Coordinates of C-alpha atoms in Angstrom, one line a residue:
X761 CA 52.4 -20.5 21.1
X762 CA 55.1 -21.4 23.7
X763 CA 54.1 -18.4 25.8
X764 CA 50.3 -18.8 25.4
X765 CA 50.0 -21.0 28.5
X766 CA 51.6 -18.4 30.7
X767 CA 49.5 -15.6 29.2
X768 CA 46.3 -17.7 29.6
X769 CA 47.1 -18.3 33.2
X770 CA 47.9 -14.6 33.7
X771 CA 44.5 -13.4 32.2
X772 CA 42.7 -16.0 34.3
X773 CA 44.3 -14.6 37.5
X774 CA 44.0 -10.9 36.3
X775 CA 41.0 -10.7 33.9
X776 CA 41.0 -6.9 34.1
X777 CA 44.6 -6.6 32.7
X778 CA 43.8 -5.4 29.1
X779 CA 47.5 -5.5 28.2
X780 CA 47.6 -9.3 28.9
X781 CA 44.5 -9.8 26.7
X782 CA 46.2 -7.9 23.9
X783 CA 49.4 -10.0 24.1
X784 CA 47.5 -13.2 24.3
X785 CA 45.6 -12.1 21.1
X786 CA 48.9 -11.5 19.4
X787 CA 49.9 -15.0 20.3
X788 CA 46.7 -16.5 18.8
X789 CA 47.0 -14.3 15.7
X790 CA 50.5 -15.5 15.1
X791 CA 49.4 -19.1 15.2
X792 CA 46.5 -18.5 12.8
X793 CA 43.7 -18.7 15.4
X794 CA 42.0 -15.5 14.3
X795 CA 38.7 -16.2 16.2
X796 CA 40.5 -16.5 19.5
X797 CA 42.6 -13.5 18.7
X798 CA 39.6 -11.4 17.9
X799 CA 38.0 -12.4 21.3
X800 CA 41.2 -11.3 23.1
X801 CA 41.4 -8.0 21.2
X802 CA 37.8 -7.3 22.3
X803 CA 38.7 -7.9 25.9
X804 CA 41.8 -5.7 25.5
X805 CA 39.6 -2.7 24.5
X806 CA 41.4 0.6 24.6
X807 CA 44.8 -1.0 24.8
X808 CA 44.2 -2.8 21.4
X809 CA 43.0 0.5 19.9
X810 CA 46.0 2.5 21.2
X811 CA 48.7 0.0 20.2
X812 CA 47.3 -0.6 16.8
X813 CA 46.6 3.1 16.1
X814 CA 50.0 4.2 17.3
X815 CA 51.9 1.4 15.5
X816 CA 54.1 0.6 18.5
X817 CA 57.3 -1.2 17.2
X818 CA 57.2 -5.0 17.6
X819 CA 60.3 -5.1 19.8
X820 CA 58.6 -2.7 22.3
X821 CA 55.4 -4.7 22.8
X822 CA 57.4 -7.9 22.8
X823 CA 59.3 -6.4 25.7
X824 CA 56.0 -5.9 27.4
X825 CA 55.2 -9.5 27.0
X826 CA 58.5 -10.7 28.3
X827 CA 58.1 -8.6 31.4
X828 CA 54.6 -9.7 31.9
X829 CA 55.6 -13.3 31.7
X830 CA 58.2 -12.7 34.3
X831 CA 55.5 -11.3 36.6
X832 CA 53.7 -14.6 36.6
X833 CA 56.7 -16.0 38.5
X834 CA 57.5 -13.0 40.7
X835 CA 54.7 -10.7 41.9
X836 CA 56.5 -8.3 44.2
X837 CA 57.6 -4.7 43.9
X838 CA 54.0 -3.8 43.0
X839 CA 54.4 -0.1 43.7
X840 CA 57.3 0.4 41.3
X841 CA 55.5 -1.4 38.5
X842 CA 52.4 0.8 38.8
X843 CA 54.5 4.0 38.4
X844 CA 56.2 2.6 35.3
X845 CA 53.0 1.2 33.8
X846 CA 51.5 4.7 34.0
X847 CA 54.4 6.1 32.0
X848 CA 54.5 3.3 29.4
X849 CA 50.8 3.2 28.7
X850 CA 50.6 7.0 28.7
X851 CA 52.9 7.0 25.7
X852 CA 51.1 4.1 24.0
X853 CA 47.6 5.6 24.4
X854 CA 48.4 9.2 23.6
X855 CA 51.2 9.3 21.1
X856 CA 49.9 8.5 17.6
X857 CA 52.8 7.6 15.3
X858 CA 55.7 9.1 17.3
X859 CA 58.6 6.7 17.4
X860 CA 60.2 7.5 20.8
X861 CA 59.5 9.2 24.1
X862 CA 61.4 10.5 27.1
X863 CA 60.1 11.6 30.5
X864 CA 62.3 13.9 32.6
X865 CA 62.6 12.4 36.1
X866 CA 61.3 9.1 34.7
X867 CA 62.8 6.4 32.5
X868 CA 62.5 6.1 28.7
X869 CA 59.5 4.4 27.2
X870 CA 61.6 1.3 26.4
X871 CA 62.9 0.9 30.0
X872 CA 59.6 1.8 31.5
X873 CA 58.2 -1.6 30.4
X874 CA 60.0 -3.4 33.2
X875 CA 57.7 -5.1 35.7
X876 CA 54.4 -5.1 33.9
X877 CA 51.8 -6.5 36.2
X878 CA 48.0 -5.9 36.3
X879 CA 45.1 -3.7 36.9
X880 CA 44.6 -1.3 34.0
X881 CA 41.1 -1.5 35.4
X882 CA 37.8 -0.1 34.2
X883 CA 39.0 3.4 33.4
X884 CA 40.6 2.4 30.1
X885 CA 38.5 2.6 26.9
X886 CA 35.6 0.1 26.7
X887 CA 36.0 -3.1 24.7
X888 CA 35.8 -2.8 20.9
X889 CA 32.9 -5.0 19.7
X890 CA 34.1 -4.9 16.1
X891 CA 37.8 -5.1 16.6
X892 CA 39.7 -6.1 13.4
X893 CA 42.7 -8.4 13.3
X894 CA 45.9 -6.5 14.0
X895 CA 48.0 -5.1 11.2
X896 CA 51.7 -5.7 11.0
X897 CA 53.6 -3.4 13.3
X898 CA 55.8 -0.6 12.1
X899 CA 53.5 1.4 9.9
X900 CA 53.8 4.9 11.2
X901 CA 51.6 7.8 10.0
X902 CA 53.3 10.8 8.6
X903 CA 54.6 13.4 11.0
X904 CA 53.2 16.2 8.9
X905 CA 49.6 14.8 9.3
X906 CA 50.0 14.5 13.0
X907 CA 51.2 18.0 13.4
X908 CA 48.5 19.4 11.2
X909 CA 45.7 17.8 13.3
X910 CA 47.3 18.4 16.7
X911 CA 45.8 20.5 19.4
X912 CA 48.5 22.9 20.8
X913 CA 47.0 23.4 24.2
X914 CA 47.6 23.5 27.1
X915 CA 44.5 21.2 27.5
X916 CA 43.6 20.4 31.0
X917 CA 41.7 17.7 32.7
X918 CA 41.2 16.6 36.4
X919 CA 41.5 13.1 37.8
X920 CA 41.5 11.4 41.1
X921 CA 45.1 11.1 42.2
X922 CA 46.9 9.1 45.0
X923 CA 49.3 11.8 46.0
X924 CA 52.8 10.5 46.7
X925 CA 51.9 6.9 45.9
X926 CA 53.3 4.6 43.2
X927 CA 49.9 4.1 41.5
X928 CA 49.5 7.8 41.0
X929 CA 50.9 7.7 37.4
X930 CA 48.3 5.1 36.4
X931 CA 45.5 7.3 37.8
X932 CA 46.8 10.3 35.8
X933 CA 46.9 8.1 32.7
X934 CA 43.2 7.5 32.8
X935 CA 42.4 11.2 32.9
X936 CA 44.7 11.8 29.8
X937 CA 43.1 8.9 28.0
X938 CA 39.7 10.4 28.5
X939 CA 40.9 13.8 27.4
X940 CA 42.4 12.3 24.2
X941 CA 39.1 10.6 23.5
X942 CA 37.1 13.8 23.9
X943 CA 39.4 16.0 21.8
X944 CA 39.7 13.5 19.0
X945 CA 43.1 14.8 17.9
X946 CA 46.7 14.5 19.1
X947 CA 47.4 16.9 22.0
X948 CA 50.7 18.7 21.9
X949 CA 50.4 19.9 25.5
X950 CA 48.1 18.4 28.1
X951 CA 48.0 18.4 31.9
X952 CA 46.3 16.5 34.6
X953 CA 45.1 18.2 37.8
X954 CA 45.0 16.0 40.9
X955 CA 41.8 15.6 42.9
X956 CA 42.0 14.1 46.4
X957 CA 39.5 11.4 47.2
X958 CA 37.2 11.6 50.3
X959 CA 35.0 8.7 50.7
X960 CA 33.0 8.2 47.5
X961 CA 33.9 11.6 46.1
X962 CA 36.7 13.3 44.4
X963 CA 37.3 16.9 45.6
X964 CA 37.1 19.6 43.0
X965 CA 38.8 22.7 44.4
X966 CA 40.2 26.0 43.1
X967 CA 43.8 25.0 43.8
X968 CA 44.0 21.5 42.4
X969 CA 47.7 21.0 41.6
X970 CA 49.1 20.0 38.3
X971 CA 50.4 16.5 38.7
X972 CA 51.4 15.4 35.2
X973 CA 52.1 17.2 31.9
X974 CA 52.6 15.8 28.5
X975 CA 54.3 17.6 25.6
X976 CA 54.6 16.3 22.1
X977 CA 56.9 17.4 19.3
X978 CA 55.6 15.8 16.0
X979 CA 58.5 17.3 14.0
X980 CA 61.1 15.9 16.3
X981 CA 59.2 12.7 16.9
X982 CA 59.4 13.0 20.7
X983 CA 57.1 13.1 23.7
X984 CA 58.0 14.4 27.1
X985 CA 56.0 13.3 30.2
X986 CA 56.7 15.3 33.3
X987 CA 55.5 14.4 36.8
X988 CA 55.1 17.3 39.3
X989 CA 54.6 15.0 42.2
X990 CA 58.2 14.7 43.5
X991 CA 57.4 11.8 45.9
X992 CA 55.7 9.7 43.3
X993 CA 58.2 10.2 40.5
X994 CA 61.3 10.3 42.7
X995 CA 62.5 13.4 40.8
X996 CA 62.8 17.1 41.2
X997 CA 60.0 18.6 39.1
X998 CA 60.6 21.9 37.3
X999 CA 58.7 25.1 38.1
X1000 CA 55.0 24.6 37.3
X1001 CA 53.8 28.2 38.3
X1002 CA 52.9 29.2 34.7
X1003 CA 51.0 26.0 34.1
X1004 CA 49.3 26.2 37.5
X1005 CA 48.2 29.7 36.8
X1006 CA 46.5 28.5 33.5
X1007 CA 44.9 25.7 35.4
X1008 CA 43.4 28.1 37.9
X1009 CA 41.8 30.0 35.1
X1010 CA 40.4 26.7 33.6
X1011 CA 38.7 25.7 36.9
X1012 CA 36.1 28.6 37.2
X1013 CA 35.6 28.4 33.4
X1014 CA 34.6 24.7 33.8
X1015 CA 32.3 25.6 36.7
X1016 CA 30.4 28.1 34.4
X1017 CA 30.1 25.5 31.7
X1018 CA 28.8 22.9 34.3
X1019 CA 26.2 25.3 35.6
X1020 CA 25.0 26.2 32.1
X1021 CA 24.8 22.6 31.0
X1022 CA 22.9 21.7 34.1
X1023 CA 20.4 24.6 33.6
X1024 CA 19.8 23.5 30.0
X1025 CA 19.0 19.9 31.0
X1026 CA 16.8 21.0 33.9
X1027 CA 14.9 23.3 31.6
X1028 CA 14.4 20.4 29.2
X1029 CA 13.1 18.2 32.0
X1030 CA 10.8 21.0 33.3
X1031 CA 9.3 22.3 30.1
X1032 CA 9.7 19.4 27.6
X1033 CA 11.9 21.4 25.2
X1034 CA 15.4 22.8 25.0
X1035 CA 16.0 26.5 25.6
X1036 CA 16.3 28.5 22.3
X1037 CA 18.5 31.2 23.8
X1038 CA 20.2 32.1 27.1
X1039 CA 17.3 34.5 27.7
X1040 CA 15.1 31.5 28.2
X1041 CA 17.2 30.5 31.3
X1042 CA 17.8 34.0 32.8
X1043 CA 14.3 35.5 32.9
X1044 CA 12.8 37.2 35.9
X1045 CA 11.2 35.1 38.7
X1046 CA 9.7 32.5 38.2
X1047 CA 11.7 31.9 34.9
X1048 CA 15.1 32.3 36.6
X1049 CA 16.4 28.8 35.8
X1050 CA 19.8 30.5 36.1
X1051 CA 20.5 33.2 38.6
X1052 CA 22.3 35.2 35.9
X1053 CA 24.9 34.7 33.3
X1054 CA 28.6 35.4 32.5
X1055 CA 30.7 35.8 29.4
X1056 CA 31.6 32.1 29.4
X1057 CA 27.9 31.2 29.2
X1058 CA 27.2 33.7 26.4
X1059 CA 29.9 32.2 24.2
X1060 CA 29.2 28.6 25.1
X1061 CA 25.4 28.5 24.8
X1062 CA 25.1 27.6 21.1
X1063 CA 27.8 24.9 21.1
X1064 CA 26.6 23.3 24.4
X1065 CA 23.0 23.3 23.2
X1066 CA 23.9 21.4 20.1
X1067 CA 26.1 19.0 22.1
X1068 CA 23.3 18.2 24.6
X1069 CA 20.7 17.9 21.8
X1070 CA 22.9 15.3 20.1
X1071 CA 23.6 13.5 23.3
X1072 CA 19.9 13.2 24.2
X1073 CA 19.6 13.4 28.0
X1074 CA 23.4 13.3 28.6
X1075 CA 25.7 16.1 29.5
X1076 CA 28.6 17.6 27.6
X1077 CA 31.8 15.8 27.5
X1078 CA 30.5 12.5 26.1
X1079 CA 31.4 13.0 22.5
X1080 CA 33.2 10.6 20.2
X1081 CA 36.2 11.3 18.0
X1082 CA 35.3 15.0 17.3
X1083 CA 33.3 17.1 19.7
X1084 CA 30.4 19.2 18.4
X1085 CA 31.6 22.0 20.6
X1086 CA 34.8 22.1 18.6
X1087 CA 32.8 22.3 15.4
X1088 CA 30.6 25.1 16.7
X1089 CA 33.3 27.3 18.0
X1090 CA 34.7 26.0 21.3
X1091 CA 38.3 25.1 21.1
X1092 CA 39.4 21.6 22.5
X1093 CA 40.9 23.3 25.5
X1094 CA 37.5 24.9 26.2
X1095 CA 35.5 21.7 26.1
X1096 CA 33.2 20.8 29.1
X1097 CA 34.7 18.7 31.8
X1098 CA 31.6 17.8 33.9
X1099 CA 29.5 15.1 32.2
X1100 CA 26.6 14.9 34.7
X1101 CA 24.3 17.6 35.8
X1102 CA 24.9 19.3 39.2
X1103 CA 23.0 18.0 42.1
X1104 CA 22.7 18.9 45.8
X1105 CA 23.2 16.4 48.6
X1106 CA 22.5 17.1 52.3
X1107 CA 23.9 14.9 55.0
X1108 CA 21.8 15.4 58.2
X1109 CA 24.4 13.5 60.3
X1110 CA 27.4 15.6 59.2
X1111 CA 25.4 18.8 58.8
X1112 CA 26.9 19.3 55.4
X1113 CA 25.4 20.4 52.1
X1114 CA 27.4 19.6 48.9
X1115 CA 27.1 20.4 45.2
X1116 CA 28.2 17.3 43.1
X1117 CA 28.5 16.2 39.5
X1118 CA 28.6 12.4 39.6
X1119 CA 31.5 11.5 41.9
X1120 CA 33.0 15.0 41.7
X1121 CA 32.3 17.1 44.9
X1122 CA 32.4 20.7 43.7
X1123 CA 31.4 22.5 47.0
X1124 CA 30.5 21.6 50.5
X1125 CA 29.1 23.9 53.2
X1126 CA 28.1 23.6 56.8
X1127 CA 24.4 23.9 57.4
X1128 CA 21.8 24.1 60.1
X1129 CA 19.1 21.6 60.2
X1130 CA 16.1 20.4 62.2
X1131 CA 17.1 17.0 63.4
X1132 CA 14.3 14.5 62.7
X1133 CA 12.1 17.4 61.5
X1134 CA 14.3 17.7 58.4
X1135 CA 12.7 15.3 55.9
X1136 CA 14.9 12.7 54.1
X1137 CA 14.3 11.8 50.5
X1138 CA 14.5 13.3 47.0
X1139 CA 13.3 16.8 46.0
X1140 CA 13.9 19.4 43.3
X1141 CA 14.4 23.1 43.6
X1142 CA 11.0 24.4 42.5
X1143 CA 11.4 28.1 43.3
X1144 CA 14.5 30.3 43.5
X1145 CA 13.9 33.7 45.1
X1146 CA 16.1 36.6 46.2
X1147 CA 15.2 38.3 49.5
X1148 CA 12.3 36.1 50.5
X1149 CA 9.4 38.1 51.9
X1150 CA 11.0 41.3 50.7
X1151 CA 14.1 41.6 52.8
X1152 CA 17.6 40.1 53.1
X1153 CA 17.9 40.1 56.9
X1154 CA 14.8 38.2 57.9
X1155 CA 14.5 34.6 59.1
X1156 CA 15.1 33.3 55.5
X1157 CA 18.1 35.5 54.8
X1158 CA 18.9 36.9 51.3
X1159 CA 18.2 33.7 49.2
X1160 CA 15.6 30.9 49.3
X1161 CA 15.3 27.7 47.2
X1162 CA 12.1 25.8 47.8
X1163 CA 12.2 22.0 47.9
X1164 CA 9.5 20.7 45.5
X1165 CA 5.9 21.6 46.5
X1166 CA 6.6 21.6 50.3
X1167 CA 7.1 24.0 53.1
X1168 CA 10.8 23.2 53.3
X1169 CA 13.5 25.2 51.7
X1170 CA 17.3 25.8 51.6
X1171 CA 17.7 29.4 52.7
X1172 CA 19.8 31.9 54.6
X1173 CA 19.3 32.8 58.2
X1174 CA 19.4 35.7 60.7
X1175 CA 20.7 33.3 63.3
X1176 CA 24.2 32.3 62.0
X1177 CA 25.0 30.6 65.3
X1178 CA 22.5 27.9 64.4
X1179 CA 24.7 26.6 61.5
X1180 CA 25.9 23.1 62.4
X1181 CA 23.1 22.5 64.9
X1182 CA 19.6 21.1 64.8
X1183 CA 17.6 24.3 65.7
X1184 CA 15.4 24.8 62.6
X1185 CA 11.9 23.5 62.2
X1186 CA 13.0 21.4 59.3
X1187 CA 14.5 23.7 56.7
X1188 CA 18.2 23.8 55.7
X1189 CA 19.9 27.0 57.0
X1190 CA 23.1 28.3 55.4
X1191 CA 25.5 31.2 56.0
X1192 CA 25.0 34.3 53.8
X1193 CA 28.0 33.8 51.5
X1194 CA 27.3 30.1 51.2
X1195 CA 23.6 30.4 50.3
X1196 CA 24.3 33.2 47.8
X1197 CA 27.0 31.1 46.0
X1198 CA 24.7 28.0 46.0
X1199 CA 21.9 30.1 44.5
X1200 CA 24.2 30.9 41.5
X1201 CA 25.5 27.3 41.2
X1202 CA 22.2 25.4 41.4
X1203 CA 19.7 26.0 38.6
X1204 CA 16.0 25.7 39.2
X1205 CA 15.1 22.1 38.8
X1206 CA 18.3 20.9 40.5
X1207 CA 17.8 17.5 42.2
X1208 CA 18.2 17.6 46.0
X1209 CA 18.9 14.4 48.1
X1210 CA 18.7 14.4 51.9
X1211 CA 19.9 11.5 54.0
X1212 CA 22.2 10.4 56.8
X1213 CA 25.9 9.5 56.4
X1214 CA 26.1 10.1 52.7
X1215 CA 28.8 12.8 52.6
X1216 CA 32.3 13.3 54.1
X1217 CA 32.3 15.8 56.9
X1218 CA 34.3 18.6 55.3
X1219 CA 34.0 22.2 54.2
X1220 CA 35.2 23.0 50.7
X1221 CA 34.7 26.6 49.4
X1222 CA 37.0 28.6 47.1
X1223 CA 38.9 31.8 47.9
X1224 CA 36.7 33.6 45.3
X1225 CA 33.1 32.6 45.3
X1226 CA 31.2 31.6 42.1
X1227 CA 29.0 34.6 41.2
X1228 CA 26.9 35.3 38.1
X1229 CA 26.1 38.7 36.7
X1230 CA 23.5 40.1 34.3
X1231 CA 20.7 39.4 36.7
X1232 CA 17.0 39.9 36.2
X1233 CA 14.5 40.7 39.0
X1234 CA 14.3 37.5 41.1
X1235 CA 12.2 38.8 44.0
X1236 CA 8.6 37.6 44.4
X1237 CA 6.6 40.4 46.0
X1238 CA 3.3 38.5 45.3
X1239 CA 3.9 35.8 47.9
X1240 CA 4.6 35.6 51.6
X1241 CA 6.7 32.5 52.2
X1242 CA 5.9 30.3 55.2
X1243 CA 8.7 27.8 55.1
X1244 CA 9.3 25.9 58.3
X1245 CA 12.3 27.9 59.4

């Protein structure tokens, strides 16, 4: 217990450092204080799970401890540590039973332990309430079992990323940890796409770059971790064009899954029951919860329905060790990314309308408003209609989405010069391409929040707009709309 005093002081100063909790637990366990060890392992959460499951050799985690203790005496060079911590823990959390790892452009796993400091933070796995005492290190599972259960990939995820900064590796790590948890099996090839942060949101775009890639070879017992951010890794990354092309196919695929899952949940909220088929969501007006469908939705409907039913009111992507989508026909690389239903936010100060899922900003468009005549508050899309009042070139343009049971709506306009200004009578005006894309992205029942200063002032639209096919008749010739244009 000679090191316990230093470790106790370190966790007091850095209570979020789960690695420090894990090492302190090892100290207590070695001295026979199992109760204190158990408490520390619970605080260590995902780090305990990863190190015990992957059977990291004792000399490696002892190296972690030695470096951590040194940091209680010298707390400089913070940036270099964060980069190395991302690499070291990436291996620990993702490699199950593989004895060694090497990262081109980076250092080996053993040398990457230098300078362990703090702040694994809240994005690691939650604490383990029933953590068991650690087993002796060195018990590696068979390579054949790991290979048999592995997911070949490439499997993608997206994560907030501090481009060009030392902490970037740790941010990428949290995305890969979440990906590992969702797939429930070792991943042979995984990649993280970097999302830029703007205010409270992470920007989901059609050109998010690949920032990290992991490749495992169970037969050879090696793992390669490659950074594609030359400034962060201080390396010359290899060509990522093939991987980037695959990522750019994954992005619209995930948008389709997100729209479908949102429509299912909104249908449940509106009718009290889950849809039994895709047809329940794509009927003619007023049953057009979805504006249409696409091949992704046709394939994914059954697996997503089962996932949402099992999750209660949650979205896809919150499964445990083995996803229901995998069991029902969606491969791990096809699993849903978005775990919250799509919502619309309108900032009356910035004149911006955004589609978001939690803290992911998927689209943002410039809009025309009515100043103080545009109401603030929470609404839902109660009606979705194509060509309001029978034409696409009128005051409401080609699409209209009514806000709850009011005379306000999100709609197109025949006065495009009013976008970005306060010239409406209270409605939200959009350009033609923008409103038509929003119509396809936002199911009926989508929550709409209107307020001041709640969005970054930016425009974010893809080169190719999201567009659904297989449409039913979504006009409403039986009503003349009198929205406050």
